[in-house]
Tab-separated table of C-alpha atoms in Angstrom:
chain	number	residue	atom	x	y	z
A	1	MET	CA	88.289	79.406	135.119
A	2	HIS	CA	91.876	79.766	133.752
A	3	ARG	CA	93.148	83.229	132.891
A	4	VAL	CA	95.151	83.605	129.680
A	5	CYS	CA	98.583	85.114	130.577
A	6	SER	CA	102.306	85.032	128.902
A	7	ALA	CA	105.418	83.963	130.647
A	8	PRO	CA	105.957	86.541	133.605
A	9	ARG	CA	108.154	89.294	133.262
A	10	ALA	CA	110.893	90.501	135.720
A	11	GLU	CA	109.743	93.893	135.887
A	12	PRO	CA	106.786	94.541	136.366
A	13	PRO	CA	105.395	91.146	136.651
A	14	CYS	CA	102.439	91.090	134.684
A	15	PRO	CA	100.392	87.993	134.748
A	16	CYS	CA	97.479	89.686	132.840
A	17	HIS	CA	99.334	90.985	129.866
A	18	VAL	CA	99.498	88.914	126.482
A	19	ARG	CA	101.332	89.964	123.362
A	20	VAL	CA	99.938	87.780	120.124
A	21	GLY	CA	102.905	89.312	117.850
A	22	PRO	CA	106.626	89.888	117.495
A	23	PRO	CA	109.299	90.709	118.517
A	24	LEU	CA	108.474	88.312	121.816
A	25	PRO	CA	107.260	85.234	121.173
A	26	LEU	CA	104.270	84.194	122.234
A	27	ARG	CA	103.357	81.834	125.015
A	28	VAL	CA	100.368	80.920	126.922
A	29	ARG	CA	99.440	79.956	130.671
A	30	TRP	CA	96.534	79.456	132.164
A	31	ARG	CA	96.156	80.121	135.957
A	32	ARG	CA	93.089	78.254	138.153
A	33	ALA	CA	90.693	80.698	139.957
A	34	GLU	CA	89.708	79.083	143.727
A	35	ALA	CA	86.169	79.389	142.982
A	36	ARG	CA	84.701	78.400	139.664
A	37	HIS	CA	82.554	81.397	138.233
A	38	GLY	CA	79.074	82.184	137.387
A	39	PRO	CA	77.474	83.354	134.598
A	40	LEU	CA	77.712	86.999	133.557
A	41	ARG	CA	74.595	88.718	133.501
A	42	ALA	CA	72.980	89.048	129.599
A	43	ALA	CA	73.503	93.170	129.695
A	44	ASP	CA	77.060	93.082	130.710
A	45	GLN	CA	78.426	90.157	128.211
A	46	GLU	CA	76.725	91.962	125.497
A	47	GLN	CA	78.261	95.147	127.025
A	48	LEU	CA	81.955	93.062	127.038
A	49	LEU	CA	81.180	91.846	123.262
A	50	THR	CA	80.653	95.282	122.137
A	51	ALA	CA	83.953	96.355	123.355
A	52	LEU	CA	85.879	93.092	122.433
A	53	ARG	CA	84.532	93.928	118.712
A	54	GLU	CA	85.562	97.269	118.631
A	55	GLN	CA	89.018	96.841	120.427
A	56	PRO	CA	91.217	95.884	116.426
A	57	ASP	CA	94.338	95.063	118.421
A	58	PRO	CA	94.534	91.452	120.454
A	59	ASP	CA	96.696	92.160	122.824
A	60	THR	CA	94.461	94.175	124.036
A	61	VAL	CA	91.168	92.128	124.030
A	62	LEU	CA	93.489	89.467	125.816
A	63	ARG	CA	93.949	92.151	128.328
A	64	MET	CA	90.228	92.612	128.711
A	65	LEU	CA	89.331	89.211	128.943
A	66	ASN	CA	92.372	88.724	132.112
A	67	ALA	CA	90.993	92.054	133.518
A	68	VAL	CA	87.225	90.599	133.612
A	69	LEU	CA	88.188	86.711	134.515
A	70	ALA	CA	89.822	88.059	137.971
A	71	TRP	CA	86.037	89.266	138.652
A	72	ASN	CA	84.864	86.143	140.797
A	73	ASP	CA	81.014	86.163	139.098
A	74	PHE	CA	81.981	86.174	135.838
A	75	ALA	CA	82.095	83.484	133.050
A	76	PRO	CA	82.563	84.078	129.359
A	77	GLY	CA	79.607	82.780	127.440
A	78	PRO	CA	80.198	81.013	123.965
A	79	GLU	CA	80.184	84.186	121.943
A	80	VAL	CA	83.167	86.326	124.149
A	81	TYR	CA	85.203	83.157	122.981
A	82	GLU	CA	84.374	83.269	119.496
A	83	GLU	CA	85.366	87.068	118.948
A	84	ILE	CA	88.437	86.231	121.033
A	85	ILE	CA	89.624	83.394	118.666
A	86	ARG	CA	88.594	85.829	115.722
A	87	LYS	CA	90.720	88.395	116.791
A	88	LEU	CA	93.550	85.925	117.300
A	89	GLY	CA	93.055	84.413	114.081
A	90	ALA	CA	93.604	87.673	112.416
A	91	ALA	CA	96.387	88.345	114.243
A	92	GLY	CA	98.064	84.696	113.056
A	93	ALA	CA	97.994	83.358	117.090
A	94	LEU	CA	97.236	79.881	116.349
A	95	ASP	CA	98.432	78.164	119.603
A	96	LEU	CA	96.153	80.593	121.692
A	97	MET	CA	93.553	80.170	119.472
A	98	LYS	CA	93.390	76.375	120.015
A	99	VAL	CA	94.153	77.306	124.064
A	100	LEU	CA	90.827	79.319	123.942
A	101	VAL	CA	88.545	76.633	121.915
A	102	ALA	CA	89.815	73.878	124.813
A	103	GLU	CA	88.914	76.169	127.653
A	104	MET	CA	85.689	76.350	125.494
A	105	ARG	CA	84.325	72.991	125.952
A	106	ARG	CA	85.817	72.373	129.302
A	107	GLU	CA	83.161	75.384	130.229
A	108	GLY	CA	80.464	72.944	128.666
A	109	HIS	CA	80.063	75.457	125.333
A	110	GLN	CA	79.385	73.971	122.189
A	111	VAL	CA	82.011	74.956	119.254
A	112	LYS	CA	80.152	76.253	116.867
A	113	LEU	CA	80.927	76.833	112.869
A	114	GLY	CA	82.669	80.381	113.289
A	115	VAL	CA	85.210	78.830	115.468
A	116	VAL	CA	86.026	76.332	112.561
A	117	HIS	CA	85.872	79.509	109.823
A	118	SER	CA	88.328	81.684	112.048
A	119	PHE	CA	90.412	78.991	112.117
A	120	LEU	CA	90.531	78.523	108.513
A	121	ASP	CA	90.975	82.358	107.722
A	122	CYS	CA	94.298	82.253	109.631
A	123	TYR	CA	95.626	79.423	107.765
A	124	ALA	CA	94.431	81.273	104.704
A	125	ARG	CA	96.285	84.583	106.056
A	126	GLN	CA	99.456	82.089	106.688
A	127	GLN	CA	99.176	80.249	103.892
A	128	PRO	CA	99.691	76.466	105.397
A	129	PHE	CA	97.382	75.154	103.329
A	130	ASP	CA	98.016	71.716	104.316
A	131	ASP	CA	97.331	72.160	107.669
A	132	ALA	CA	94.254	73.627	106.861
A	133	VAL	CA	93.230	70.377	104.724
A	134	ASP	CA	94.223	68.147	107.794
A	135	LEU	CA	92.487	70.097	110.383
A	136	VAL	CA	89.408	69.574	108.595
A	137	LEU	CA	89.956	65.738	107.502
A	138	ASN	CA	91.565	64.909	110.982
A	139	GLN	CA	91.182	67.275	113.772
A	140	LEU	CA	87.612	68.808	113.793
A	141	ASP	CA	86.463	65.888	116.116
A	142	PRO	CA	89.230	65.993	118.888
A	143	LEU	CA	89.586	69.659	118.839
A	144	PHE	CA	86.357	71.400	118.221
A	145	GLY	CA	83.827	68.037	118.622
A	146	ILE	CA	82.144	68.552	115.736
A	147	GLN	CA	81.977	66.882	112.329
A	148	ALA	CA	82.649	68.341	108.989
A	149	ASP	CA	79.888	68.969	106.993
A	150	THR	CA	78.743	70.943	103.571
A	151	VAL	CA	79.524	73.910	105.028
A	152	VAL	CA	82.675	73.292	106.413
A	153	TYR	CA	84.125	71.678	103.275
A	154	ASN	CA	83.229	74.704	100.876
A	155	HIS	CA	84.515	77.178	103.763
A	156	LEU	CA	87.963	74.897	102.847
A	157	LEU	CA	87.557	74.750	99.115
A	158	ASN	CA	87.680	78.312	99.163
A	159	VAL	CA	90.178	78.954	100.895
A	160	LEU	CA	92.218	76.930	98.695
A	161	VAL	CA	90.583	78.153	95.950
A	162	GLU	CA	91.967	81.566	97.113
A	163	GLY	CA	95.504	80.180	97.588
A	164	SER	CA	95.532	78.483	93.744
A	165	GLU	CA	96.003	75.200	95.729
A	166	MET	CA	94.220	73.570	92.633
A	167	LYS	CA	95.909	69.807	93.965
A	168	LEU	CA	95.037	70.436	97.408
A	169	LEU	CA	91.243	71.500	96.034
A	170	GLU	CA	91.177	68.527	94.195
A	171	LEU	CA	92.124	66.071	97.011
A	172	VAL	CA	89.261	67.531	99.620
A	173	TYR	CA	86.750	67.672	96.962
A	174	SER	CA	87.391	63.748	96.596
A	175	GLU	CA	87.256	63.167	100.566
A	176	MET	CA	84.145	64.984	100.389
A	177	GLY	CA	82.461	61.858	98.395
A	178	ALA	CA	84.781	59.473	100.579
A	179	ARG	CA	83.393	60.317	103.238
A	180	GLY	CA	79.430	61.005	102.029
A	181	ILE	CA	79.434	64.664	102.204
A	182	LYS	CA	77.060	66.011	99.603
A	183	PRO	CA	77.990	69.202	97.513
A	184	ALA	CA	75.700	71.999	97.307
A	185	VAL	CA	75.318	74.781	94.684
A	186	VAL	CA	78.062	76.457	96.369
A	187	THR	CA	80.516	73.666	96.652
A	188	PHE	CA	80.096	73.119	92.563
A	189	ASN	CA	80.215	77.258	92.452
A	190	THR	CA	83.630	77.200	93.947
A	191	LEU	CA	85.036	74.486	91.997
A	192	MET	CA	84.004	76.104	88.924
A	193	LYS	CA	85.720	79.232	90.294
A	194	ALA	CA	88.776	77.532	90.486
A	195	LEU	CA	88.476	75.846	86.846
A	196	CYS	CA	87.905	79.128	85.696
A	197	ARG	CA	90.777	81.519	87.368
A	198	ALA	CA	92.923	77.990	85.799
A	199	HIS	CA	91.839	78.751	82.251
A	200	GLN	CA	89.874	75.961	82.355
A	201	VAL	CA	86.311	77.236	81.795
A	202	ARG	CA	85.073	74.485	79.709
A	203	THR	CA	85.672	72.095	81.917
A	204	ALA	CA	83.888	74.236	84.470
A	205	VAL	CA	81.105	74.096	81.995
A	206	LEU	CA	81.289	69.874	82.508
A	207	MET	CA	80.520	70.276	86.273
A	208	LEU	CA	77.107	71.507	84.846
A	209	GLU	CA	76.243	68.137	83.893
A	210	GLU	CA	77.578	66.874	87.444
A	211	MET	CA	75.349	69.123	89.175
A	212	SER	CA	72.388	67.749	87.324
A	213	SER	CA	73.465	64.789	88.044
A	214	ARG	CA	73.480	65.251	91.710
A	215	GLY	CA	70.055	67.417	91.533
A	216	VAL	CA	71.880	70.126	92.552
A	217	ALA	CA	70.375	73.239	90.713
A	218	PRO	CA	72.733	76.017	89.491
A	219	ASP	CA	72.170	79.479	90.889
A	220	GLU	CA	73.187	82.999	89.175
A	221	THR	CA	76.812	82.678	90.599
A	222	THR	CA	77.116	79.693	88.647
A	223	PHE	CA	76.306	81.092	85.716
A	224	THR	CA	77.673	84.296	86.607
A	225	THR	CA	81.166	82.487	86.989
A	226	LEU	CA	81.123	80.848	83.330
A	227	MET	CA	79.879	84.202	81.985
A	228	GLN	CA	83.182	85.702	83.509
A	229	GLY	CA	85.301	83.242	82.674
A	230	PHE	CA	84.658	83.225	78.803
A	231	VAL	CA	84.993	86.928	78.788
A	232	GLU	CA	88.384	86.515	80.334
A	233	GLU	CA	89.625	84.264	77.530
A	234	GLY	CA	87.877	86.579	75.049
A	235	SER	CA	84.946	84.822	74.402
A	236	ILE	CA	81.491	86.900	74.131
A	237	GLU	CA	80.126	84.836	72.635
A	238	ALA	CA	80.852	82.070	74.185
A	239	ALA	CA	79.680	83.548	77.349
A	240	LEU	CA	76.036	84.721	75.103
A	241	ARG	CA	75.674	80.952	75.037
A	242	VAL	CA	76.009	80.459	78.840
A	243	LYS	CA	72.994	83.463	79.130
A	244	ALA	CA	70.860	81.797	76.680
A	245	ARG	CA	71.242	78.580	78.590
A	246	MET	CA	70.963	80.532	81.863
A	247	LEU	CA	67.439	81.608	80.366
A	248	GLU	CA	66.010	78.619	79.200
A	249	MET	CA	66.740	77.054	82.722
A	250	GLY	CA	64.602	79.906	84.359
A	251	CYS	CA	67.258	81.974	86.007
A	252	SER	CA	66.764	85.866	85.524
A	253	LEU	CA	69.350	88.042	84.330
A	254	THR	CA	71.073	90.307	87.044
A	255	LYS	CA	72.786	93.828	86.998
A	256	VAL	CA	75.636	91.354	87.973
A	257	MET	CA	75.580	89.718	85.003
A	258	VAL	CA	75.245	92.445	82.646
A	259	ASN	CA	78.241	94.088	83.757
A	260	VAL	CA	80.413	91.224	83.375
A	261	LEU	CA	79.235	90.823	79.721
A	262	ILE	CA	79.320	94.638	79.171
A	263	ASN	CA	83.082	93.607	80.529
A	264	GLY	CA	83.529	91.658	77.621
A	265	TYR	CA	82.117	93.876	74.952
A	266	CYS	CA	84.453	96.497	76.008
A	267	LYS	CA	87.453	94.148	75.244
A	268	LEU	CA	86.314	94.218	71.769
A	269	GLY	CA	85.925	97.700	71.842
A	270	ARG	CA	82.159	96.802	71.220
A	271	LEU	CA	79.054	98.817	72.557
A	272	GLU	CA	76.414	96.762	72.891
A	273	ILE	CA	74.099	96.766	76.157
A	274	ALA	CA	72.968	93.060	77.074
A	275	ASP	CA	69.588	92.527	75.725
A	276	GLY	CA	66.551	92.503	77.960
A	277	PHE	CA	67.908	94.478	80.523
A	278	GLU	CA	67.633	98.186	81.061
A	279	PRO	CA	70.637	99.873	82.026
A	280	ASP	CA	71.415	102.297	84.905
A	281	GLN	CA	73.901	104.916	86.340
A	282	MET	CA	76.045	101.757	87.701
A	283	THR	CA	75.910	99.967	84.525
A	284	TYR	CA	76.988	102.897	82.071
A	285	ASN	CA	80.030	103.889	84.518
A	286	THR	CA	80.953	100.181	84.384
A	287	PHE	CA	80.771	100.234	80.402
A	288	VAL	CA	82.486	103.549	80.643
A	289	ASN	CA	85.383	102.101	83.081
A	290	GLY	CA	85.462	98.941	80.789
A	291	LEU	CA	86.379	100.757	77.526
A	292	CYS	CA	88.735	103.441	79.256
A	293	GLN	CA	91.027	100.108	80.632
A	294	ASN	CA	90.909	98.681	77.102
A	295	ASP	CA	91.833	101.935	75.639
A	296	HIS	CA	88.576	102.948	74.136
A	297	VAL	CA	88.094	106.303	75.380
A	298	GLY	CA	86.406	107.253	72.449
A	299	HIS	CA	84.108	105.141	72.488
A	300	ALA	CA	83.545	105.429	76.534
A	301	LEU	CA	82.886	109.196	75.114
A	302	LYS	CA	79.909	107.847	72.409
A	303	VAL	CA	78.529	106.116	76.438
A	304	MET	CA	78.642	108.861	78.273
A	305	ASP	CA	76.723	110.829	75.271
A	306	VAL	CA	73.867	107.963	75.576
A	307	MET	CA	73.906	108.234	79.024
A	308	VAL	CA	72.329	111.894	78.755
A	309	GLN	CA	70.082	110.886	76.197
A	310	GLU	CA	68.478	108.089	78.747
A	311	GLY	CA	68.103	110.437	81.670
A	312	HIS	CA	71.433	109.522	83.006
A	313	HIS	CA	73.656	112.341	84.203
A	314	PRO	CA	77.732	110.852	84.040
A	315	ASP	CA	78.382	111.635	87.885
A	316	VAL	CA	81.915	112.461	89.220
A	317	PHE	CA	82.786	108.651	89.103
A	318	THR	CA	82.515	109.066	85.558
A	319	TYR	CA	84.089	111.711	84.832
A	320	ASN	CA	87.064	110.866	87.007
A	321	ILE	CA	87.495	107.305	84.942
A	322	VAL	CA	87.281	109.359	81.746
A	323	VAL	CA	90.013	112.031	82.492
A	324	ASN	CA	92.160	109.723	83.860
A	325	CYS	CA	92.094	107.857	80.652
A	326	LEU	CA	92.844	110.612	78.856
A	327	CYS	CA	95.535	111.595	81.174
A	328	LYS	CA	97.653	108.598	80.229
A	329	ASN	CA	97.207	108.727	76.425
A	330	GLY	CA	98.314	112.496	76.553
A	331	GLN	CA	95.307	113.946	75.565
A	332	LEU	CA	95.472	116.795	77.845
A	333	GLU	CA	93.016	119.061	76.074
A	334	GLU	CA	90.313	116.543	75.825
A	335	ALA	CA	90.787	116.195	80.032
A	336	LYS	CA	90.580	119.861	80.207
A	337	GLU	CA	87.578	119.720	78.580
A	338	ILE	CA	85.892	117.073	80.208
A	339	LEU	CA	86.350	119.313	83.575
A	340	ASN	CA	85.106	122.307	81.690
A	341	GLN	CA	82.046	119.943	80.893
A	342	MET	CA	81.944	118.731	84.437
A	343	VAL	CA	81.512	122.541	85.716
A	344	ASP	CA	78.663	122.836	82.886
A	345	GLN	CA	77.106	120.157	84.036
A	346	GLY	CA	76.717	121.202	87.941
A	347	CYS	CA	78.824	118.099	88.790
A	348	LEU	CA	81.514	119.300	91.706
A	349	LEU	CA	85.033	118.365	91.052
A	350	ASP	CA	86.829	116.287	93.561
A	351	VAL	CA	90.488	115.839	94.789
A	352	THR	CA	90.734	113.124	92.370
A	353	THR	CA	89.907	115.136	89.198
A	354	PHE	CA	92.624	117.537	90.233
A	355	ASN	CA	95.374	115.776	91.268
A	356	THR	CA	94.918	113.186	88.046
A	357	LEU	CA	94.831	116.404	85.583
A	358	ILE	CA	97.886	118.085	87.497
A	359	ALA	CA	100.179	114.891	87.791
A	360	ALA	CA	99.315	114.356	83.760
A	361	LEU	CA	100.300	118.449	83.211
A	362	CYS	CA	103.402	117.931	85.586
A	363	THR	CA	104.371	114.660	83.651
A	364	TRP	CA	103.961	116.262	80.212
A	365	ASN	CA	106.416	119.450	81.185
A	366	ARG	CA	103.105	122.124	81.622
A	367	LEU	CA	103.860	123.033	84.655
A	368	GLU	CA	102.778	126.532	84.586
A	369	GLU	CA	99.242	125.412	83.543
A	370	ALA	CA	99.701	122.277	86.095
A	371	LEU	CA	100.331	125.209	88.972
A	372	ASP	CA	97.280	127.525	87.830
A	373	LEU	CA	95.016	124.468	88.496
A	374	SER	CA	96.440	124.018	91.620
A	375	CYS	CA	95.716	127.491	93.316
């Protein structure tokens, strides 16, 4: 078994100390033990895993590994390697990650998809998206000893979507087909998300036909993505047509979909609740929040009245949304009245409530009132 360590230091020499972040450059050195280690007992392995998971600092994680590597009866299991690789990925230590993967394979452990995902997530944070694509298309077999499947491609596609890399996204999807990798519903959902973000919602809708031709059934996420895309364009009627098509295909309306539609109504200042769904506290809060974000605070107050009539009492989150909107509009008297309503309803004010109103009073040069409220 090798040890992971940095280049030796002059004072004091510390072969077990590795730094993964700036300012010191990253260097890796392995030291082979005189005898091959034996497997660690399951209980000890789990204890080490727990300690590694609770440790946020990658430097400390490597020091922990090097410390236990000194035990003659220790050999880390694949879960230990995977956890350390994940921590190194969060720190951007790609070179060390590759070294650990090589040692993991040398010890006879099979590399699982979680390790590949750690690499892709690391590339996503550092944004060398070309390298992420090269990893999946060309490096999986030599580096990890595995072949890319639909799950790996889906993870890569999502990384590219989040990085707004549309050209690379098209390249990878095309390569999937060329290599005989069958797309799943997650694949299409990811592509639709990319198209909707690029304001190509109608092109995304056309992918429903491609899904059908490939025998892939759309799911709730598919329709939610399309509804959200049309709502972002301000086309609530198109979103409702997607909803109707979804119901025809046997999918049920979910709370997430209702909230998407509510946000669409709010953008237009309309008070409709989606048909066929009983609103709950979360739905009403979403409605109030959407109306306030679109400067329809009067409508938001009406929704709060409806909440009470339907047996859903506004909570501190609901009140804070409205207070914040009123304060931004300079409607301080109305905001103070809302505070009185909170007290009357037995709803405890929190620090957000006070801070919002105090800041607004100061902005409008009503310093005495702000001082009274803060005392």
